[in-house]
């Protein structure tokens, strides 16, 4: 494999890319890598310096914009679809809250919700009165863009964890927010992973964000292919390059569109 690792304009790479670089150095007889800015890689693509069959072996590691650029230029994939909560995991026993994916014209007119734009990755999310989100001034039309939105009940989250999954096996659980002494139920997490195996289009490597909700227990927040994800300091070892490859290949081979749903 050939990894293109994005560096910032200050010529530095972030901690997650550094962890990968160190692992690639250990596996130098198996993998190649290059480090450059997005501008550097655009120049390479614009000048046709590398043959197409070799470009198709590239695994990009960096920001979502960087990965999207490689998908568009090399694989003609022009949009990375979010997964959010997969269809097969939209069950009350896993969600433990009211949850919906709805188009803009079906957004509630008022109420206190967690709202997130989910037709594109990392656009915005908002917790609060939805009427303040939809309108600039009373009587004016909504300014929110067209597309799908997650609207869910606001719950009392005690702690949040990121679970890392490769080949349907849980390989790490890393704390990232809330009370670090409030642990998730691993049996529940493994049940979620097992149920996700019913989805033939699932990524081979992905992260699953989990919350522990007061008086409700362990709940799924979202799933994301192993692309532009925070590792939270975990090293992972020799499997790490393959996780990045498998996450990236999800967008090439599947890139499943998110579907509407509600349990309200």
mmCIF file of C-alpha atoms in Angstrom:
data_model
loop_
_atom_site.group_PDB
_atom_site.id
_atom_site.type_symbol
_atom_site.label_atom_id
_atom_site.label_comp_id
_atom_site.label_asym_id
_atom_site.label_seq_id
_atom_site.Cartn_x
_atom_site.Cartn_y
_atom_site.Cartn_z
ATOM 1 C CA UNK A 1 0.000 0.000 0.000
ATOM 2 C CA UNK A 2 0.985 3.610 -0.601
ATOM 3 C CA UNK A 3 -0.138 6.056 2.086
ATOM 4 C CA UNK A 4 -0.438 9.751 1.398
ATOM 5 C CA UNK A 5 -0.273 11.472 4.775
ATOM 6 C CA UNK A 6 -1.453 15.069 4.924
ATOM 7 C CA UNK A 7 0.622 17.634 6.752
ATOM 8 C CA UNK A 8 -0.423 21.116 7.709
ATOM 9 C CA UNK A 9 1.028 24.301 6.247
ATOM 10 C CA UNK A 10 3.395 24.453 9.236
ATOM 11 C CA UNK A 11 4.982 21.220 7.916
ATOM 12 C CA UNK A 12 3.749 19.207 10.896
ATOM 13 C CA UNK A 13 1.454 16.193 11.035
ATOM 14 C CA UNK A 14 -1.010 15.567 13.841
ATOM 15 C CA UNK A 15 -0.650 12.969 16.597
ATOM 16 C CA UNK A 16 -2.826 10.369 14.835
ATOM 17 C CA UNK A 17 -0.780 10.597 11.631
ATOM 18 C CA UNK A 18 2.400 10.379 13.729
ATOM 19 C CA UNK A 19 1.182 7.128 15.286
ATOM 20 C CA UNK A 20 0.534 5.744 11.804
ATOM 21 C CA UNK A 21 3.909 6.939 10.500
ATOM 22 C CA UNK A 22 5.710 5.167 13.319
ATOM 23 C CA UNK A 23 3.878 1.942 12.500
ATOM 24 C CA UNK A 24 4.607 2.282 8.783
ATOM 25 C CA UNK A 25 8.316 2.719 9.574
ATOM 26 C CA UNK A 26 8.175 -0.641 11.347
ATOM 27 C CA UNK A 27 6.558 -2.183 8.267
ATOM 28 C CA UNK A 28 8.739 -0.442 5.663
ATOM 29 C CA UNK A 29 9.103 -3.604 3.591
ATOM 30 C CA UNK A 30 5.327 -3.895 3.232
ATOM 31 C CA UNK A 31 4.127 -0.304 2.803
ATOM 32 C CA UNK A 32 5.268 2.994 1.338
ATOM 33 C CA UNK A 33 4.242 6.462 2.457
ATOM 34 C CA UNK A 34 4.674 10.083 1.535
ATOM 35 C CA UNK A 35 3.982 13.209 3.594
ATOM 36 C CA UNK A 36 2.755 16.396 1.954
ATOM 37 C CA UNK A 37 0.193 19.176 1.992
ATOM 38 C CA UNK A 38 -3.088 18.991 0.095
ATOM 39 C CA UNK A 39 -1.576 21.450 -2.386
ATOM 40 C CA UNK A 40 1.386 19.096 -2.943
ATOM 41 C CA UNK A 41 -0.901 16.177 -3.762
ATOM 42 C CA UNK A 42 -3.107 18.287 -6.029
ATOM 43 C CA UNK A 43 0.018 19.169 -8.005
ATOM 44 C CA UNK A 44 0.915 15.478 -8.335
ATOM 45 C CA UNK A 45 -2.583 14.681 -9.602
ATOM 46 C CA UNK A 46 -2.653 17.671 -11.964
ATOM 47 C CA UNK A 47 0.650 16.747 -13.592
ATOM 48 C CA UNK A 48 -0.128 13.021 -14.026
ATOM 49 C CA UNK A 49 3.181 12.106 -12.390
ATOM 50 C CA UNK A 50 1.888 8.707 -11.236
ATOM 51 C CA UNK A 51 0.173 6.074 -13.387
ATOM 52 C CA UNK A 52 -3.511 5.459 -12.703
ATOM 53 C CA UNK A 53 -2.999 1.866 -11.555
ATOM 54 C CA UNK A 54 -0.589 3.092 -8.887
ATOM 55 C CA UNK A 55 -2.839 5.975 -7.875
ATOM 56 C CA UNK A 56 -5.605 3.469 -7.164
ATOM 57 C CA UNK A 57 -3.365 1.968 -4.468
ATOM 58 C CA UNK A 58 -3.176 5.265 -2.562
ATOM 59 C CA UNK A 59 -4.686 5.389 0.944
ATOM 60 C CA UNK A 60 -5.108 9.022 2.076
ATOM 61 C CA UNK A 61 -4.763 9.924 5.745
ATOM 62 C CA UNK A 62 -5.749 13.400 6.841
ATOM 63 C CA UNK A 63 -8.728 15.714 6.970
ATOM 64 C CA UNK A 64 -12.137 14.902 5.500
ATOM 65 C CA UNK A 65 -11.524 17.495 2.777
ATOM 66 C CA UNK A 66 -8.248 15.793 1.890
ATOM 67 C CA UNK A 67 -9.798 12.321 1.747
ATOM 68 C CA UNK A 68 -12.716 13.673 -0.305
ATOM 69 C CA UNK A 69 -10.287 15.237 -2.771
ATOM 70 C CA UNK A 70 -8.565 11.875 -3.313
ATOM 71 C CA UNK A 71 -11.888 10.055 -3.655
ATOM 72 C CA UNK A 72 -13.078 12.558 -6.251
ATOM 73 C CA UNK A 73 -9.895 12.779 -8.282
ATOM 74 C CA UNK A 74 -8.943 9.096 -8.332
ATOM 75 C CA UNK A 75 -12.176 7.145 -7.795
ATOM 76 C CA UNK A 76 -14.903 9.535 -9.041
ATOM 77 C CA UNK A 77 -16.629 9.406 -5.645
ATOM 78 C CA UNK A 78 -17.800 12.976 -5.134
ATOM 79 C CA UNK A 79 -19.687 12.675 -1.854
ATOM 80 C CA UNK A 80 -18.941 10.844 1.394
ATOM 81 C CA UNK A 81 -22.218 9.725 2.947
ATOM 82 C CA UNK A 82 -22.462 9.711 6.752
ATOM 83 C CA UNK A 83 -23.591 6.479 8.443
ATOM 84 C CA UNK A 84 -24.849 7.909 11.765
ATOM 85 C CA UNK A 85 -26.777 5.034 13.424
ATOM 86 C CA UNK A 86 -26.969 2.190 10.864
ATOM 87 C CA UNK A 87 -30.416 0.909 9.892
ATOM 88 C CA UNK A 88 -29.904 -2.443 11.642
ATOM 89 C CA UNK A 89 -29.066 -0.715 14.937
ATOM 90 C CA UNK A 90 -32.069 1.616 14.993
ATOM 91 C CA UNK A 91 -33.738 -0.260 17.804
ATOM 92 C CA UNK A 92 -34.836 1.083 21.180
ATOM 93 C CA UNK A 93 -32.523 -1.329 23.005
ATOM 94 C CA UNK A 94 -29.509 0.277 21.299
ATOM 95 C CA UNK A 95 -30.695 3.892 20.948
ATOM 96 C CA UNK A 96 -32.276 4.339 24.397
ATOM 97 C CA UNK A 97 -33.721 7.683 23.252
ATOM 98 C CA UNK A 98 -36.081 9.163 20.706
ATOM 99 C CA UNK A 99 -34.204 9.418 17.424
ATOM 100 C CA UNK A 100 -35.070 10.346 13.856
ATOM 101 C CA UNK A 101 -33.585 11.041 10.440
ATOM 102 C CA UNK A 102 -35.899 13.408 8.599
ATOM 103 C CA UNK A 103 -35.801 15.837 5.644
ATOM 104 C CA UNK A 104 -35.792 19.550 6.285
ATOM 105 C CA UNK A 105 -39.532 19.908 5.632
ATOM 106 C CA UNK A 106 -40.292 17.426 8.430
ATOM 107 C CA UNK A 107 -38.266 19.142 11.140
ATOM 108 C CA UNK A 108 -40.285 19.935 14.295
ATOM 109 C CA UNK A 109 -41.562 23.500 14.465
ATOM 110 C CA UNK A 110 -40.573 23.866 18.101
ATOM 111 C CA UNK A 111 -39.046 21.979 21.013
ATOM 112 C CA UNK A 112 -35.744 21.235 22.706
ATOM 113 C CA UNK A 113 -33.701 18.745 20.621
ATOM 114 C CA UNK A 114 -30.280 17.668 19.478
ATOM 115 C CA UNK A 115 -30.236 18.512 15.761
ATOM 116 C CA UNK A 116 -27.535 17.607 13.262
ATOM 117 C CA UNK A 117 -27.228 17.954 9.495
ATOM 118 C CA UNK A 118 -26.500 14.448 8.160
ATOM 119 C CA UNK A 119 -26.563 14.745 4.366
ATOM 120 C CA UNK A 120 -22.869 15.615 4.587
ATOM 121 C CA UNK A 121 -20.155 14.891 7.126
ATOM 122 C CA UNK A 122 -19.231 17.456 9.780
ATOM 123 C CA UNK A 123 -21.467 20.375 8.787
ATOM 124 C CA UNK A 124 -23.065 21.352 12.096
ATOM 125 C CA UNK A 125 -24.893 20.107 15.180
ATOM 126 C CA UNK A 126 -26.976 22.016 17.708
ATOM 127 C CA UNK A 127 -28.520 21.361 21.099
ATOM 128 C CA UNK A 128 -31.336 23.713 22.059
ATOM 129 C CA UNK A 129 -34.663 25.108 20.953
ATOM 130 C CA UNK A 130 -35.084 24.093 17.341
ATOM 131 C CA UNK A 131 -37.088 27.209 16.469
ATOM 132 C CA UNK A 132 -34.010 29.364 17.154
ATOM 133 C CA UNK A 133 -32.032 27.150 14.804
ATOM 134 C CA UNK A 134 -34.517 27.306 11.926
ATOM 135 C CA UNK A 135 -35.303 30.990 11.776
ATOM 136 C CA UNK A 136 -33.227 34.149 11.643
ATOM 137 C CA UNK A 137 -36.153 36.423 12.512
ATOM 138 C CA UNK A 138 -39.794 35.779 13.321
ATOM 139 C CA UNK A 139 -41.900 35.398 10.177
ATOM 140 C CA UNK A 140 -38.961 34.744 7.831
ATOM 141 C CA UNK A 141 -38.280 31.545 5.944
ATOM 142 C CA UNK A 142 -35.926 28.922 7.461
ATOM 143 C CA UNK A 143 -32.313 29.348 6.410
ATOM 144 C CA UNK A 144 -31.331 25.699 6.930
ATOM 145 C CA UNK A 145 -30.128 23.954 3.773
ATOM 146 C CA UNK A 146 -32.055 21.166 2.111
ATOM 147 C CA UNK A 147 -31.194 17.593 3.082
ATOM 148 C CA UNK A 148 -31.544 15.161 5.955
ATOM 149 C CA UNK A 149 -31.295 15.979 9.647
ATOM 150 C CA UNK A 150 -30.907 13.907 12.760
ATOM 151 C CA UNK A 151 -33.359 15.075 15.416
ATOM 152 C CA UNK A 152 -33.131 13.319 18.741
ATOM 153 C CA UNK A 153 -34.207 13.594 22.336
ATOM 154 C CA UNK A 154 -31.756 15.438 24.587
ATOM 155 C CA UNK A 155 -30.640 13.036 27.325
ATOM 156 C CA UNK A 156 -28.363 13.189 30.356
ATOM 157 C CA UNK A 157 -25.091 11.737 29.059
ATOM 158 C CA UNK A 158 -22.732 10.717 31.851
ATOM 159 C CA UNK A 159 -19.791 9.648 29.702
ATOM 160 C CA UNK A 160 -18.810 8.986 26.098
ATOM 161 C CA UNK A 161 -16.431 6.441 24.609
ATOM 162 C CA UNK A 162 -15.117 5.595 21.158
ATOM 163 C CA UNK A 163 -15.053 1.916 20.220
ATOM 164 C CA UNK A 164 -12.708 0.754 17.460
ATOM 165 C CA UNK A 165 -13.797 -2.243 15.395
ATOM 166 C CA UNK A 166 -11.824 -4.186 12.807
ATOM 167 C CA UNK A 167 -13.155 -7.251 10.975
ATOM 168 C CA UNK A 168 -16.177 -7.288 13.299
ATOM 169 C CA UNK A 169 -13.983 -7.514 16.404
ATOM 170 C CA UNK A 170 -13.794 -4.913 19.151
ATOM 171 C CA UNK A 171 -10.123 -3.904 19.352
ATOM 172 C CA UNK A 172 -10.221 -0.901 21.717
ATOM 173 C CA UNK A 173 -12.532 1.293 23.801
ATOM 174 C CA UNK A 174 -11.216 4.788 24.454
ATOM 175 C CA UNK A 175 -12.718 7.400 26.772
ATOM 176 C CA UNK A 176 -13.275 10.867 25.331
ATOM 177 C CA UNK A 177 -15.852 12.874 27.315
ATOM 178 C CA UNK A 178 -17.762 13.120 30.588
ATOM 179 C CA UNK A 179 -17.060 11.146 33.758
ATOM 180 C CA UNK A 180 -14.228 8.723 33.000
ATOM 181 C CA UNK A 181 -15.261 6.548 35.962
ATOM 182 C CA UNK A 182 -18.637 5.726 34.368
ATOM 183 C CA UNK A 183 -17.926 2.774 32.085
ATOM 184 C CA UNK A 184 -20.059 1.442 29.220
ATOM 185 C CA UNK A 185 -21.468 -2.085 29.206
ATOM 186 C CA UNK A 186 -19.122 -4.133 27.000
ATOM 187 C CA UNK A 187 -21.737 -6.850 26.531
ATOM 188 C CA UNK A 188 -24.063 -4.216 25.060
ATOM 189 C CA UNK A 189 -21.318 -2.951 22.755
ATOM 190 C CA UNK A 190 -20.559 -6.463 21.495
ATOM 191 C CA UNK A 191 -24.267 -6.972 20.858
ATOM 192 C CA UNK A 192 -24.307 -3.819 18.717
ATOM 193 C CA UNK A 193 -21.284 -5.038 16.750
ATOM 194 C CA UNK A 194 -22.918 -8.433 16.288
ATOM 195 C CA UNK A 195 -26.146 -6.893 15.019
ATOM 196 C CA UNK A 196 -24.233 -4.611 12.664
ATOM 197 C CA UNK A 197 -22.871 -7.747 10.990
ATOM 198 C CA UNK A 198 -26.344 -8.148 9.451
ATOM 199 C CA UNK A 199 -25.482 -5.171 7.213
ATOM 200 C CA UNK A 200 -23.564 -6.531 4.232
ATOM 201 C CA UNK A 201 -22.369 -3.026 3.319
ATOM 202 C CA UNK A 202 -20.736 -2.224 6.670
ATOM 203 C CA UNK A 203 -17.109 -1.013 6.737
ATOM 204 C CA UNK A 204 -14.434 -3.587 7.551
ATOM 205 C CA UNK A 205 -12.961 -1.070 9.978
ATOM 206 C CA UNK A 206 -14.976 1.582 11.789
ATOM 207 C CA UNK A 207 -15.482 3.512 14.992
ATOM 208 C CA UNK A 208 -18.643 3.346 17.075
ATOM 209 C CA UNK A 209 -19.278 6.208 19.472
ATOM 210 C CA UNK A 210 -21.080 5.187 22.650
ATOM 211 C CA UNK A 211 -22.755 7.121 25.460
ATOM 212 C CA UNK A 212 -23.708 6.078 28.959
ATOM 213 C CA UNK A 213 -27.077 7.734 29.610
ATOM 214 C CA UNK A 214 -28.293 8.318 33.158
ATOM 215 C CA UNK A 215 -30.847 5.662 34.203
ATOM 216 C CA UNK A 216 -30.835 4.160 30.680
ATOM 217 C CA UNK A 217 -27.385 2.645 30.223
ATOM 218 C CA UNK A 218 -25.136 2.172 27.204
ATOM 219 C CA UNK A 219 -26.425 3.643 23.921
ATOM 220 C CA UNK A 220 -25.087 4.038 20.401
ATOM 221 C CA UNK A 221 -24.402 7.572 19.151
ATOM 222 C CA UNK A 222 -22.977 6.996 15.674
ATOM 223 C CA UNK A 223 -20.765 4.855 13.446
ATOM 224 C CA UNK A 224 -18.020 6.230 11.207
ATOM 225 C CA UNK A 225 -15.691 4.389 8.791
ATOM 226 C CA UNK A 226 -12.045 4.429 9.854
ATOM 227 C CA UNK A 227 -11.363 7.682 7.962
ATOM 228 C CA UNK A 228 -10.244 10.958 9.558
ATOM 229 C CA UNK A 229 -10.981 9.566 13.018
ATOM 230 C CA UNK A 230 -9.313 10.499 16.299
ATOM 231 C CA UNK A 231 -7.371 7.607 17.839
ATOM 232 C CA UNK A 232 -7.240 9.231 21.293
ATOM 233 C CA UNK A 233 -3.655 8.131 21.756
ATOM 234 C CA UNK A 234 -4.143 4.404 21.231
ATOM 235 C CA UNK A 235 -1.309 2.800 19.242
ATOM 236 C CA UNK A 236 -3.107 -0.255 17.712
ATOM 237 C CA UNK A 237 0.067 -1.935 16.440
ATOM 238 C CA UNK A 238 0.566 -3.686 13.121
ATOM 239 C CA UNK A 239 -3.130 -3.656 12.144
ATOM 240 C CA UNK A 240 -3.376 0.151 12.013
ATOM 241 C CA UNK A 241 -2.443 0.626 8.312
ATOM 242 C CA UNK A 242 -5.065 -1.938 7.302
ATOM 243 C CA UNK A 243 -7.719 -0.151 9.355
ATOM 244 C CA UNK A 244 -7.119 3.037 7.395
ATOM 245 C CA UNK A 245 -7.212 1.069 4.141
ATOM 246 C CA UNK A 246 -10.449 -0.709 5.045
ATOM 247 C CA UNK A 247 -12.156 2.483 6.172
ATOM 248 C CA UNK A 248 -11.199 4.273 2.955
ATOM 249 C CA UNK A 249 -12.324 1.372 0.759
ATOM 250 C CA UNK A 250 -15.799 1.587 2.304
ATOM 251 C CA UNK A 251 -16.329 4.870 0.460
ATOM 252 C CA UNK A 252 -15.093 3.349 -2.797
ATOM 253 C CA UNK A 253 -17.100 0.131 -2.632
ATOM 254 C CA UNK A 254 -20.243 1.037 -0.686
ATOM 255 C CA UNK A 255 -20.785 4.627 0.506
ATOM 256 C CA UNK A 256 -24.371 3.762 1.410
ATOM 257 C CA UNK A 257 -26.870 6.623 1.500
ATOM 258 C CA UNK A 258 -28.438 7.392 4.860
ATOM 259 C CA UNK A 259 -32.154 6.578 5.115
ATOM 260 C CA UNK A 260 -35.075 8.312 6.814
ATOM 261 C CA UNK A 261 -36.393 6.822 10.069
ATOM 262 C CA UNK A 262 -38.103 7.811 13.315
ATOM 263 C CA UNK A 263 -39.208 6.326 16.633
ATOM 264 C CA UNK A 264 -40.859 9.535 17.871
#
